[in-house]
PDB file of N, CA and C in Angstrom:
ATOM      1  N   MET A  69    -116.528 -86.034 122.819  1.00  0.00           N
ATOM      2  CA  MET A  69    -117.958 -85.681 122.884  1.00  0.00           C
ATOM      3  C   MET A  69    -118.722 -86.762 123.662  1.00  0.00           C
ATOM      4  N   ASN A  70    -118.207 -87.984 123.592  1.00  0.00           N
ATOM      5  CA  ASN A  70    -118.862 -89.082 124.302  1.00  0.00           C
ATOM      6  C   ASN A  70    -118.823 -88.835 125.805  1.00  0.00           C
ATOM      7  N   SER A  71    -117.685 -88.340 126.290  1.00  0.00           N
ATOM      8  CA  SER A  71    -117.529 -88.089 127.724  1.00  0.00           C
ATOM      9  C   SER A  71    -118.581 -87.082 128.184  1.00  0.00           C
ATOM     10  N   SER A  72    -118.855 -86.086 127.358  1.00  0.00           N
ATOM     11  CA  SER A  72    -119.844 -85.062 127.721  1.00  0.00           C
ATOM     12  C   SER A  72    -121.230 -85.700 127.863  1.00  0.00           C
ATOM     13  N   SER A  73    -121.555 -86.579 126.938  1.00  0.00           N
ATOM     14  CA  SER A  73    -122.864 -87.235 126.971  1.00  0.00           C
ATOM     15  C   SER A  73    -123.001 -88.070 128.241  1.00  0.00           C
ATOM     16  N   THR A  74    -121.917 -88.766 128.582  1.00  0.00           N
ATOM     17  CA  THR A  74    -121.957 -89.624 129.770  1.00  0.00           C
ATOM     18  C   THR A  74    -122.018 -88.771 131.035  1.00  0.00           C
ATOM     19  N   MET A  75    -121.348 -87.626 130.990  1.00  0.00           N
ATOM     20  CA  MET A  75    -121.322 -86.761 132.168  1.00  0.00           C
ATOM     21  C   MET A  75    -122.697 -86.110 132.384  1.00  0.00           C
ATOM     22  N   ARG A  76    -123.269 -85.564 131.332  1.00  0.00           N
ATOM     23  CA  ARG A  76    -124.561 -84.883 131.489  1.00  0.00           C
ATOM     24  C   ARG A  76    -125.317 -84.965 130.154  1.00  0.00           C
ATOM     25  N   PRO A  77    -126.116 -86.005 129.962  1.00  0.00           N
ATOM     26  CA  PRO A  77    -126.884 -86.179 128.718  1.00  0.00           C
ATOM     27  C   PRO A  77    -127.752 -84.964 128.433  1.00  0.00           C
ATOM     28  N   ASP A  78    -128.275 -84.352 129.495  1.00  0.00           N
ATOM     29  CA  ASP A  78    -129.141 -83.185 129.312  1.00  0.00           C
ATOM     30  C   ASP A  78    -128.365 -82.062 128.616  1.00  0.00           C
ATOM     31  N   SER A  79    -127.102 -81.907 129.023  1.00  0.00           N
ATOM     32  CA  SER A  79    -126.269 -80.850 128.443  1.00  0.00           C
ATOM     33  C   SER A  79    -126.071 -81.116 126.947  1.00  0.00           C
ATOM     34  N   ALA A  80    -125.808 -82.358 126.624  1.00  0.00           N
ATOM     35  CA  ALA A  80    -125.581 -82.722 125.217  1.00  0.00           C
ATOM     36  C   ALA A  80    -126.841 -82.432 124.408  1.00  0.00           C
ATOM     37  N   TRP A  81    -127.985 -82.756 124.970  1.00  0.00           N
ATOM     38  CA  TRP A  81    -129.246 -82.536 124.255  1.00  0.00           C
ATOM     39  C   TRP A  81    -129.448 -81.050 123.985  1.00  0.00           C
ATOM     40  N   SER A  82    -129.178 -80.250 125.027  1.00  0.00           N
ATOM     41  CA  SER A  82    -129.336 -78.799 124.903  1.00  0.00           C
ATOM     42  C   SER A  82    -128.404 -78.275 123.807  1.00  0.00           C
ATOM     43  N   LEU A  83    -127.173 -78.766 123.817  1.00  0.00           N
ATOM     44  CA  LEU A  83    -126.191 -78.315 122.831  1.00  0.00           C
ATOM     45  C   LEU A  83    -126.680 -78.654 121.422  1.00  0.00           C
ATOM     46  N   ARG A  84    -127.168 -79.876 121.269  1.00  0.00           N
ATOM     47  CA  ARG A  84    -127.643 -80.320 119.952  1.00  0.00           C
ATOM     48  C   ARG A  84    -128.812 -79.452 119.507  1.00  0.00           C
ATOM     49  N   GLN A  85    -129.728 -79.172 120.441  1.00  0.00           N
ATOM     50  CA  GLN A  85    -130.895 -78.350 120.125  1.00  0.00           C
ATOM     51  C   GLN A  85    -130.440 -76.966 119.665  1.00  0.00           C
ATOM     52  N   GLY A  86    -129.452 -76.420 120.382  1.00  0.00           N
ATOM     53  CA  GLY A  86    -128.940 -75.095 120.023  1.00  0.00           C
ATOM     54  C   GLY A  86    -128.344 -75.103 118.617  1.00  0.00           C
ATOM     55  N   ILE A  87    -127.595 -76.141 118.302  1.00  0.00           N
ATOM     56  CA  ILE A  87    -126.977 -76.232 116.968  1.00  0.00           C
ATOM     57  C   ILE A  87    -128.070 -76.324 115.893  1.00  0.00           C
ATOM     58  N   LYS A  88    -129.083 -77.120 116.181  1.00  0.00           N
ATOM     59  CA  LYS A  88    -130.179 -77.291 115.217  1.00  0.00           C
ATOM     60  C   LYS A  88    -130.865 -75.953 114.988  1.00  0.00           C
ATOM     61  N   LEU A  89    -131.077 -75.225 116.074  1.00  0.00           N
ATOM     62  CA  LEU A  89    -131.734 -73.920 115.973  1.00  0.00           C
ATOM     63  C   LEU A  89    -130.873 -72.982 115.139  1.00  0.00           C
ATOM     64  N   HIS A  90    -129.578 -73.028 115.392  1.00  0.00           N
ATOM     65  CA  HIS A  90    -128.649 -72.155 114.667  1.00  0.00           C
ATOM     66  C   HIS A  90    -128.700 -72.480 113.169  1.00  0.00           C
ATOM     67  N   TRP A  91    -128.692 -73.754 112.861  1.00  0.00           N
ATOM     68  CA  TRP A  91    -128.722 -74.173 111.456  1.00  0.00           C
ATOM     69  C   TRP A  91    -130.022 -73.727 110.799  1.00  0.00           C
ATOM     70  N   THR A  92    -131.118 -73.863 111.548  1.00  0.00           N
ATOM     71  CA  THR A  92    -132.424 -73.458 111.010  1.00  0.00           C
ATOM     72  C   THR A  92    -132.461 -71.953 110.789  1.00  0.00           C
ATOM     73  N   ALA A  93    -131.879 -71.219 111.730  1.00  0.00           N
ATOM     74  CA  ALA A  93    -131.877 -69.756 111.617  1.00  0.00           C
ATOM     75  C   ALA A  93    -131.024 -69.336 110.428  1.00  0.00           C
ATOM     76  N   CYS A  94    -129.913 -70.041 110.230  1.00  0.00           N
ATOM     77  CA  CYS A  94    -129.009 -69.718 109.134  1.00  0.00           C
ATOM     78  C   CYS A  94    -129.752 -69.938 107.813  1.00  0.00           C
TER      79      CYS A  94
END
């Protein structure tokens, strides 16, 4: 997961936001 953050921090942020949204929706 660290490699992903280093490759594209924006992507990691988006992924985290999506997970948070999913958890909130659940």
